[in-house]
PDB file of C-alpha atoms in Angstrom:
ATOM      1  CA  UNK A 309     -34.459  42.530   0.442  1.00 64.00           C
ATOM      2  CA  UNK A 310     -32.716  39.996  -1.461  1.00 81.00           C
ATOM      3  CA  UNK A 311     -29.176  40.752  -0.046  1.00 94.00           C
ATOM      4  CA  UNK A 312     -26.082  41.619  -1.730  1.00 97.00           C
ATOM      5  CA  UNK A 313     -26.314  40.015  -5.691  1.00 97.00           C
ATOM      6  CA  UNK A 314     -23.038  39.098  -7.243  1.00 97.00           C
ATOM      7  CA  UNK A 315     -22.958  37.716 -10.358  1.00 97.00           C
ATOM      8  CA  UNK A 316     -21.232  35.515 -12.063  1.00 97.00           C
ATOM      9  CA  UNK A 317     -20.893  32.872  -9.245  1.00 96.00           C
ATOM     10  CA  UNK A 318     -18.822  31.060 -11.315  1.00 97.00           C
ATOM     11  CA  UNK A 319     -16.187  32.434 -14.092  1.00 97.00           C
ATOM     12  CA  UNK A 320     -13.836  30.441 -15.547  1.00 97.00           C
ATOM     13  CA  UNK A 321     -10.966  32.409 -17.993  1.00 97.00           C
ATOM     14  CA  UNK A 322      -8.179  32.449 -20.141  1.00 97.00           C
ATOM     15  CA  UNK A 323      -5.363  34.018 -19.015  1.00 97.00           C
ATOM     16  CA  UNK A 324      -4.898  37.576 -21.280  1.00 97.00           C
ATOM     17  CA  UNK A 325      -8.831  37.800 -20.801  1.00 97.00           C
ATOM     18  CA  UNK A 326     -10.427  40.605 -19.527  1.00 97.00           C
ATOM     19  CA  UNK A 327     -13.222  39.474 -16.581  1.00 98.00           C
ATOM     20  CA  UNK A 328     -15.532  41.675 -14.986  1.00 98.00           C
ATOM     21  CA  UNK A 329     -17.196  40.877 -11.822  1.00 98.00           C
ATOM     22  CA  UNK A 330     -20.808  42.552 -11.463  1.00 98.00           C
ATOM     23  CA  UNK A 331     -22.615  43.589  -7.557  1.00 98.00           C
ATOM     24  CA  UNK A 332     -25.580  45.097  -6.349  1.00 98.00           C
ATOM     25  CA  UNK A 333     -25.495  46.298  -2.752  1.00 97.00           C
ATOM     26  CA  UNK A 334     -28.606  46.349  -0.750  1.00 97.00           C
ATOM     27  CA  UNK A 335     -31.037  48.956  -1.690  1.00 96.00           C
ATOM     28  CA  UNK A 336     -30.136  52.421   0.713  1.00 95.00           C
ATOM     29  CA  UNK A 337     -26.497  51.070   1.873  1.00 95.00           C
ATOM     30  CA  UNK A 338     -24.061  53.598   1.516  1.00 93.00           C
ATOM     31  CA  UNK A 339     -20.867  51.650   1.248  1.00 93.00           C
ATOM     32  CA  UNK A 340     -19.635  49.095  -0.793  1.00 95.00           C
ATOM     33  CA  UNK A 341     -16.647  47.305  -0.230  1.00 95.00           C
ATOM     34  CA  UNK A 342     -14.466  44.445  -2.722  1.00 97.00           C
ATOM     35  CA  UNK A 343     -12.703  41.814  -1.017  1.00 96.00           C
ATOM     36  CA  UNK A 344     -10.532  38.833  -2.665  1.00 96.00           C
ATOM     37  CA  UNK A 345     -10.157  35.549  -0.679  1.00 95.00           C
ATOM     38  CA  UNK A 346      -7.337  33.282  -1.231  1.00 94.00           C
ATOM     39  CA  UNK A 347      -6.254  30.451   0.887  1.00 90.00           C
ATOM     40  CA  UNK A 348      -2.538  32.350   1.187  1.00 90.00           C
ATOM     41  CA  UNK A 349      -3.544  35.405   1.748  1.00 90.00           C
ATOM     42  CA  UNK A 350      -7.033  35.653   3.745  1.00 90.00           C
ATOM     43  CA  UNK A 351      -9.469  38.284   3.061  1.00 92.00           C
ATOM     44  CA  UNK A 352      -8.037  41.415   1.308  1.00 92.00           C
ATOM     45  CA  UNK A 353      -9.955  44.060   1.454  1.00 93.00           C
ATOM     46  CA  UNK A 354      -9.272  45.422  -2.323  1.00 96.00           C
ATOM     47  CA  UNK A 355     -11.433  49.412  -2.132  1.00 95.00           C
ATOM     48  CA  UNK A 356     -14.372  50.458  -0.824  1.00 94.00           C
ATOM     49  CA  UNK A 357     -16.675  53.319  -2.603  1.00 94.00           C
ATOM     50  CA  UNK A 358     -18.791  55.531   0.079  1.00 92.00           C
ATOM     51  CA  UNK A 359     -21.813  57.292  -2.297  1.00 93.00           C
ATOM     52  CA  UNK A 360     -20.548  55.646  -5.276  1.00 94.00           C
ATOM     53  CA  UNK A 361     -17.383  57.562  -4.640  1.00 94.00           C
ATOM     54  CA  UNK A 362     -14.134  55.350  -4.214  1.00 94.00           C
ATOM     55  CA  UNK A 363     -12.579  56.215  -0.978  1.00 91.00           C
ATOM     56  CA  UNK A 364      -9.357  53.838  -0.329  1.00 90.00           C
ATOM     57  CA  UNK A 365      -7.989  52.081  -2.901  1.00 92.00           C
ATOM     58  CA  UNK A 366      -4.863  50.845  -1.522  1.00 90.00           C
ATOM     59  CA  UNK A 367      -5.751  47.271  -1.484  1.00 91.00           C
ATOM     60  CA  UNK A 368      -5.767  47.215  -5.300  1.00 94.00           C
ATOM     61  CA  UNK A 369      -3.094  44.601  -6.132  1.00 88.00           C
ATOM     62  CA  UNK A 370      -2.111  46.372  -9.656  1.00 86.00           C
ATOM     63  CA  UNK A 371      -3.245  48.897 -12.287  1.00 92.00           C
ATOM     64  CA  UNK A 372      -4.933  45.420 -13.936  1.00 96.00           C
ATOM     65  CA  UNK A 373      -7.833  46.243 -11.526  1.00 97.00           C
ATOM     66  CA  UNK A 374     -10.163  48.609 -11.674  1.00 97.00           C
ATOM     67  CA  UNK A 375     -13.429  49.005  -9.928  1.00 98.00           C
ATOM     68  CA  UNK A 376     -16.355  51.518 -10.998  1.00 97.00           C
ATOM     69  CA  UNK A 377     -19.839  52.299  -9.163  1.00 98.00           C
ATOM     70  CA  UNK A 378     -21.401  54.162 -11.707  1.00 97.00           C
ATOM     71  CA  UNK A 379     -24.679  54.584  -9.484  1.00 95.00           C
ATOM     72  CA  UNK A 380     -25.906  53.426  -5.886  1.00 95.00           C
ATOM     73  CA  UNK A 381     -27.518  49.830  -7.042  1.00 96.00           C
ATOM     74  CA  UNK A 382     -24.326  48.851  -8.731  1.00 97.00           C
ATOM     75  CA  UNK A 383     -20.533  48.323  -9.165  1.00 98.00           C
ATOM     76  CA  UNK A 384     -17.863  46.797 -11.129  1.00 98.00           C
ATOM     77  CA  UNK A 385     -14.694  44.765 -10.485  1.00 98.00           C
ATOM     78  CA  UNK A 386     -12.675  44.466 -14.202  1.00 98.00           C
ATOM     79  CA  UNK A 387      -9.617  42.480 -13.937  1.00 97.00           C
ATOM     80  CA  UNK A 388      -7.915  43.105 -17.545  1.00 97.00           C
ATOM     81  CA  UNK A 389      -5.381  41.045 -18.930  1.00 96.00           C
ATOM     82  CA  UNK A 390      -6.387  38.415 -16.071  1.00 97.00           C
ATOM     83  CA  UNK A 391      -3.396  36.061 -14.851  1.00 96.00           C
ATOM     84  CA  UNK A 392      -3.603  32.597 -13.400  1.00 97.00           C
ATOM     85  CA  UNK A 393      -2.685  34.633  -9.963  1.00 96.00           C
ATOM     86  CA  UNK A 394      -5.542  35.976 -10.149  1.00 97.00           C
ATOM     87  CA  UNK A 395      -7.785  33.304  -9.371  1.00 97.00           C
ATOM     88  CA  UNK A 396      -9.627  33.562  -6.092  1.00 97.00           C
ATOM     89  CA  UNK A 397     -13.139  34.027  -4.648  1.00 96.00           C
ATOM     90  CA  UNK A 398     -14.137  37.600  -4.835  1.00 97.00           C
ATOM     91  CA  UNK A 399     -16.666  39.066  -2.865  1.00 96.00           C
ATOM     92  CA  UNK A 400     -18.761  42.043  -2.431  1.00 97.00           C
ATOM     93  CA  UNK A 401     -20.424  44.085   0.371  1.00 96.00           C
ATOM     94  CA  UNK A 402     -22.579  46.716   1.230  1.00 95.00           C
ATOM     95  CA  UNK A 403     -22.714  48.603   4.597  1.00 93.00           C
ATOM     96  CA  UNK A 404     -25.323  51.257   5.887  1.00 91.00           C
ATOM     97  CA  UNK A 405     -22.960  54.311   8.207  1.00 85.00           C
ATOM     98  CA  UNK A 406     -19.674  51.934   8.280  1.00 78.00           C
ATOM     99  CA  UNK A 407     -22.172  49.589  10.367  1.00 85.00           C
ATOM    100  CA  UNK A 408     -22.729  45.606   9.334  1.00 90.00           C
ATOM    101  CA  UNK A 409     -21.487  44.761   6.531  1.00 92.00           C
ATOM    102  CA  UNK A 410     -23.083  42.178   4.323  1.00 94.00           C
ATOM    103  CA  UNK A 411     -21.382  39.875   1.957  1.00 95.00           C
ATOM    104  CA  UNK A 412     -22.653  38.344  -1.248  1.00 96.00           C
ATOM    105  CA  UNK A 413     -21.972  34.912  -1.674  1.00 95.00           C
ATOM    106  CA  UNK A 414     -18.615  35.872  -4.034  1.00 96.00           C
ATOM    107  CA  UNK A 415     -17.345  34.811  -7.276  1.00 97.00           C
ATOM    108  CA  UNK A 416     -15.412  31.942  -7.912  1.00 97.00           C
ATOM    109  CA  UNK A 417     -12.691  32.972 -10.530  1.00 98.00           C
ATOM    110  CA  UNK A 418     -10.401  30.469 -11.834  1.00 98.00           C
ATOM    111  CA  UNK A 419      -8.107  31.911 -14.596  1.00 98.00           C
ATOM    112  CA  UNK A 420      -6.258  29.190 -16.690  1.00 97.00           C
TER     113      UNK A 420
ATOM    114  CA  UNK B1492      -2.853  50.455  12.196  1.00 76.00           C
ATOM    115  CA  UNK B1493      -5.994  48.531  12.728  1.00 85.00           C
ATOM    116  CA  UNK B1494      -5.044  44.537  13.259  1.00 90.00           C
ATOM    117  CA  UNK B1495      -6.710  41.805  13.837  1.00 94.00           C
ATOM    118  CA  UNK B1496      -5.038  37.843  15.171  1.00 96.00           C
ATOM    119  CA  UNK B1497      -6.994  34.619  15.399  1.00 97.00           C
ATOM    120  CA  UNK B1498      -4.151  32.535  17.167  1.00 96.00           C
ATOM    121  CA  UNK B1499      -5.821  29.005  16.350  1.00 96.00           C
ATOM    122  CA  UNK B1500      -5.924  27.797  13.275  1.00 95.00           C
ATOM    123  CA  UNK B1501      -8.717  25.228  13.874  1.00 97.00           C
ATOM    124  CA  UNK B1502     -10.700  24.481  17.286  1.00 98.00           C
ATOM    125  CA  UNK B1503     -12.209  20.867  17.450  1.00 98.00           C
ATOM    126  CA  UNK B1504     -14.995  20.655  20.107  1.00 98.00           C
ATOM    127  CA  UNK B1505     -17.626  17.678  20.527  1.00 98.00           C
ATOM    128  CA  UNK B1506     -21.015  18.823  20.660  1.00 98.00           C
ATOM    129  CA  UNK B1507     -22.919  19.702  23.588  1.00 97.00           C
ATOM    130  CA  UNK B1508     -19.261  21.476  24.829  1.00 98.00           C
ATOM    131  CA  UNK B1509     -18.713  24.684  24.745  1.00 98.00           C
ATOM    132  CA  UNK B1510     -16.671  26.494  22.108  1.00 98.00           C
ATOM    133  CA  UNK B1511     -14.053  29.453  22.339  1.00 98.00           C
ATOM    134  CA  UNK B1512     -13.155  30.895  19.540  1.00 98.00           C
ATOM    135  CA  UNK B1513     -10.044  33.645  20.340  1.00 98.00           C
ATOM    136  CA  UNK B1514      -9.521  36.937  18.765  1.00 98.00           C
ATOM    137  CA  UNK B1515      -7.071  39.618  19.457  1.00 97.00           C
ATOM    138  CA  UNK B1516      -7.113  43.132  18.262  1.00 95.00           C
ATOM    139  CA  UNK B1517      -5.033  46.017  17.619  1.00 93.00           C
ATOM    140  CA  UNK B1518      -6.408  49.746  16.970  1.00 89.00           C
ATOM    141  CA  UNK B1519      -5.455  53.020  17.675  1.00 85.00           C
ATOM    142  CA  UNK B1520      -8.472  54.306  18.933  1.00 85.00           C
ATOM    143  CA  UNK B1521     -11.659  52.472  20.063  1.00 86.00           C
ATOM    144  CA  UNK B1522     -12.244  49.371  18.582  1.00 90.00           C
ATOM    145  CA  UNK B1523     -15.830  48.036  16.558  1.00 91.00           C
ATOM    146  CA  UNK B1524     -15.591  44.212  16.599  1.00 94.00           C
ATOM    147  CA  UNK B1525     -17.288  42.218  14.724  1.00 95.00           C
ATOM    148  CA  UNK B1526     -17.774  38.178  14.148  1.00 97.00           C
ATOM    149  CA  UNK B1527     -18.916  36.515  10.780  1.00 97.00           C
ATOM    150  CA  UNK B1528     -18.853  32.687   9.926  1.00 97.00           C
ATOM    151  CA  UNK B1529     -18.914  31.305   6.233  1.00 95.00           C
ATOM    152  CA  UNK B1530     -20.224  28.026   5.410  1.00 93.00           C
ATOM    153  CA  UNK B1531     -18.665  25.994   2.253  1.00 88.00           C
ATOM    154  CA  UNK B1532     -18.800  28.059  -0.640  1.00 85.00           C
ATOM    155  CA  UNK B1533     -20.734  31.108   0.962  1.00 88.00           C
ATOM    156  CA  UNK B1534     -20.253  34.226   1.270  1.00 90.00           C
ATOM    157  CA  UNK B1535     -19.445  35.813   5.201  1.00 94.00           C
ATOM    158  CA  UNK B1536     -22.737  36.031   7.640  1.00 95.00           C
ATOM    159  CA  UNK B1537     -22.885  38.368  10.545  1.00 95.00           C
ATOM    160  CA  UNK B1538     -23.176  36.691  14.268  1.00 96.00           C
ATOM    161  CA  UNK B1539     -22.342  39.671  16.215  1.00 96.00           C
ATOM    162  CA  UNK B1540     -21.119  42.418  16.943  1.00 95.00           C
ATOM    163  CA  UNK B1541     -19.689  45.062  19.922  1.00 94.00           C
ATOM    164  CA  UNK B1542     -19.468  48.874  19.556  1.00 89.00           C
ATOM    165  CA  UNK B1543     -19.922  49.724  23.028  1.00 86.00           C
ATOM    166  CA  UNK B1544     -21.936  49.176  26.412  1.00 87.00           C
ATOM    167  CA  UNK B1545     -21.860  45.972  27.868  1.00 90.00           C
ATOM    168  CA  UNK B1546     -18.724  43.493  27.332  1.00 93.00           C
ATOM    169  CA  UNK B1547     -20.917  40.527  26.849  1.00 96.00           C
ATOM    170  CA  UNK B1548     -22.484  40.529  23.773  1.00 96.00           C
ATOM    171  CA  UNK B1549     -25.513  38.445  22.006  1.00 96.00           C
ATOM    172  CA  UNK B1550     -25.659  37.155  18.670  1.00 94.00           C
ATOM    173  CA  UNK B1551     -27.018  34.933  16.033  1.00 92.00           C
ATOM    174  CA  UNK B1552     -27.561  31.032  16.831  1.00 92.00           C
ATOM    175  CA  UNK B1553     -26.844  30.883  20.196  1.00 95.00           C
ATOM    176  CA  UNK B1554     -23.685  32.602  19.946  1.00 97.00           C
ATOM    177  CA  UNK B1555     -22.029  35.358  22.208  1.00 97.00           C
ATOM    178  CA  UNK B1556     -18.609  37.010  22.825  1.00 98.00           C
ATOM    179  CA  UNK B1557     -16.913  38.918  25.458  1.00 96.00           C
ATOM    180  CA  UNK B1558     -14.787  42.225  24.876  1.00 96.00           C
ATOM    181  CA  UNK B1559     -12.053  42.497  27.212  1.00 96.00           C
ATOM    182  CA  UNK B1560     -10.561  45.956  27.055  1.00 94.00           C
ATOM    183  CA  UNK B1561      -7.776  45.142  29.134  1.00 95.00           C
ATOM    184  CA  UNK B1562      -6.422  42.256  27.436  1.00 96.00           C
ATOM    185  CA  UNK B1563      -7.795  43.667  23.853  1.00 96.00           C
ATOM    186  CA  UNK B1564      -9.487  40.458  23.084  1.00 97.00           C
ATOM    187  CA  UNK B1565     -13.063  39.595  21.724  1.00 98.00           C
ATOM    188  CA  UNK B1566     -13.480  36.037  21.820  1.00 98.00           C
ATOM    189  CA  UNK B1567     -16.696  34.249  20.235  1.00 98.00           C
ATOM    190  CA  UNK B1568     -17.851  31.767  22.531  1.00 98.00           C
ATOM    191  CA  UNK B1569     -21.137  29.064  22.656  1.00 98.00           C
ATOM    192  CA  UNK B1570     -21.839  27.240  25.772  1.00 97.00           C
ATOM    193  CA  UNK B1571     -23.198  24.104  24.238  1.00 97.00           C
ATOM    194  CA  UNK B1572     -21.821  23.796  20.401  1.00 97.00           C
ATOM    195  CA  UNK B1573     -24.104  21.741  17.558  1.00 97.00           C
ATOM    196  CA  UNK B1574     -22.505  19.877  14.461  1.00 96.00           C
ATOM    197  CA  UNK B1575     -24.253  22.867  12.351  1.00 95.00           C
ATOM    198  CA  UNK B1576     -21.763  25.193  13.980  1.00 96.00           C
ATOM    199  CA  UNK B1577     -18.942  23.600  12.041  1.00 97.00           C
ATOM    200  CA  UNK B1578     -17.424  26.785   9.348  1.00 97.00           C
ATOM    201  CA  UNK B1579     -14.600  29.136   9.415  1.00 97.00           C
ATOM    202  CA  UNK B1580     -15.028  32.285  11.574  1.00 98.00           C
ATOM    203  CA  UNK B1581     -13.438  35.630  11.672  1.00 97.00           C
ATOM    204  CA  UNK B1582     -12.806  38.003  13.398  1.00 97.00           C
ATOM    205  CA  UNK B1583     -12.833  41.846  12.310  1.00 95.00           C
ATOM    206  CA  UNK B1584     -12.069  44.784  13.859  1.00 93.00           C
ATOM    207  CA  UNK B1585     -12.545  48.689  12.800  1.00 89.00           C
ATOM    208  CA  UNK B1586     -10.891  51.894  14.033  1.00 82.00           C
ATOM    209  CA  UNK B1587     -13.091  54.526  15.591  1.00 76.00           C
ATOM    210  CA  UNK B1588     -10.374  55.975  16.429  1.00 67.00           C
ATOM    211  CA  UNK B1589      -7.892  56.915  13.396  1.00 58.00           C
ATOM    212  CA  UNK B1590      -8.659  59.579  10.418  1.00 55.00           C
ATOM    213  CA  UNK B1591     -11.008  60.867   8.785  1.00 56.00           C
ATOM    214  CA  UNK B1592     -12.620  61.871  12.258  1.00 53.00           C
ATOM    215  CA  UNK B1593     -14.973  58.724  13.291  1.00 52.00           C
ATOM    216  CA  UNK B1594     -12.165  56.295  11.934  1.00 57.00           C
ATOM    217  CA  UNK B1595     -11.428  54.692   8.607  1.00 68.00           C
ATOM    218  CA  UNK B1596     -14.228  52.615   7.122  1.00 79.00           C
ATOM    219  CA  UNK B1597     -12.263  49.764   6.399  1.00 82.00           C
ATOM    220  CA  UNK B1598     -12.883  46.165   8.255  1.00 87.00           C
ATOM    221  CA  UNK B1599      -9.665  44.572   9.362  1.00 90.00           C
ATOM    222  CA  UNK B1600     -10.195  40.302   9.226  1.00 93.00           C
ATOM    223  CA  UNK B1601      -7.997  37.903  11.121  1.00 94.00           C
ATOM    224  CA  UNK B1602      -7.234  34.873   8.974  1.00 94.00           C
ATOM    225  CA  UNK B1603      -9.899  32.942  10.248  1.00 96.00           C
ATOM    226  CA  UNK B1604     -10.012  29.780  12.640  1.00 97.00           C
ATOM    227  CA  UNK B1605     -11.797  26.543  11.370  1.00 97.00           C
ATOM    228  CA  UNK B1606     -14.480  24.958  13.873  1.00 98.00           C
ATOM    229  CA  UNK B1607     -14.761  21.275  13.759  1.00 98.00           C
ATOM    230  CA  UNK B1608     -18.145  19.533  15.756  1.00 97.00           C
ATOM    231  CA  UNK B1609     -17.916  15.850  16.002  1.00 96.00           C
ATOM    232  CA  UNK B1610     -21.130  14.644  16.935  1.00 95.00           C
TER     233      UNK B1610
END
């Protein structure tokens, strides 16, 4: 398996812009989980989806994000209007049962 | 509340000693522990991890930690440490214990500590 895909790796925005980070889990993982990264603040956990369902959403910093998993081999992180603030690396990951997670290597986003 | 503490900011070891990385956690029912290192501009990799059984765990690269229930820690440890090992590791803990029955899902990370190998 190729891991966990991510894609862009690198996005690069105006601020006002809507951005929309893409992921595919690994083939039969149930869970899928966003995180942000940010020198201040660590790893976030932002929501996770169990069976493309979204179970906790709490870590979602403001109605600006949204996150969709229209079907078990991919999801969607859509930051619209994006703010400088935003900017961090953004990563996704896919667990089987709660078990291991495994990360993608992120996405760099860098609003201006 | 699930919680997780890293109390060292950076550990700076010369190869061939060994390396302790400390971790801390806090959970209101049994904890799964986990340990991950990220290289420069990578994503998180899984070293190890502890659910239950024995406290002395086995991971990836010569790697291993210890839970001590007592003292709620689960520090990452190598006896002999390489330049190679030099990347930020955390530490994560989940609740088995909390709702829905089993626990939440959700992976608490410490804030990481930064390993430095001189050679």
């Amino acid at each position: 398996d190729a891991g966990v895909i991510q894609s862009p790796r690198h996005e690069v925005t105006e601020m006002g812009q809507e951005v929309t980070l893409r992921c595919k889990p690994i083939s039969g993982h149930d869970y899928l989980f966003w995180y942000r990264q940010t020198m201040m603040r660590g790893l976030e956990l932002l929501i996770y989806f169990n069976n493309n369902v979204p179970i906790d959403d709490s870590g979602m910093p403001e109605d600006r994000f949204s996150a969709k998993m229209p079907n078990a081999s991919f999801s969607t992180l859509k930051i619209q209007p994006s703010e400088p603030r935003d900017s961090a690396v953004y990563f996704c990951a896919s667990s089987l049962g709660g078990g291991v997670s495994f990360f993608g290597q992120g996405t760099r986003l860098t609003v201006v | 509340a699930q919680s997780v503490a890293q109390p060292e900011d950076q550990v700076n070891v010369a190869e061939g000693n060994p390396l302790t990385v400390k971790c801390t956690y806090s959970v209101s029912g049994n904890p799964y522990l986990f340990w991950y290192v990220q290289y420069p501009n990578r994503g998180l990799q899984f070293l190890l991890k502890y659910i239950t059984g024995d406290n002395l765990v086995k991971g990836s690269y010569g790697f291993e930690a210890e839970f001590n229930k007592s003292q709620t820690s689960f520090h990452l440890k190598k006896p002999s440490a390489l330049v190679s090992d030099s990347a930020l590791y955390f530490c994560a803990v989940r609740d088995l214990g909390g709702p829905p029955p089993g626990g939440d899902y959700k992976l608490s990370f410490g804030a990481g500590t930064t390993v430095t190998v001189r050679a």
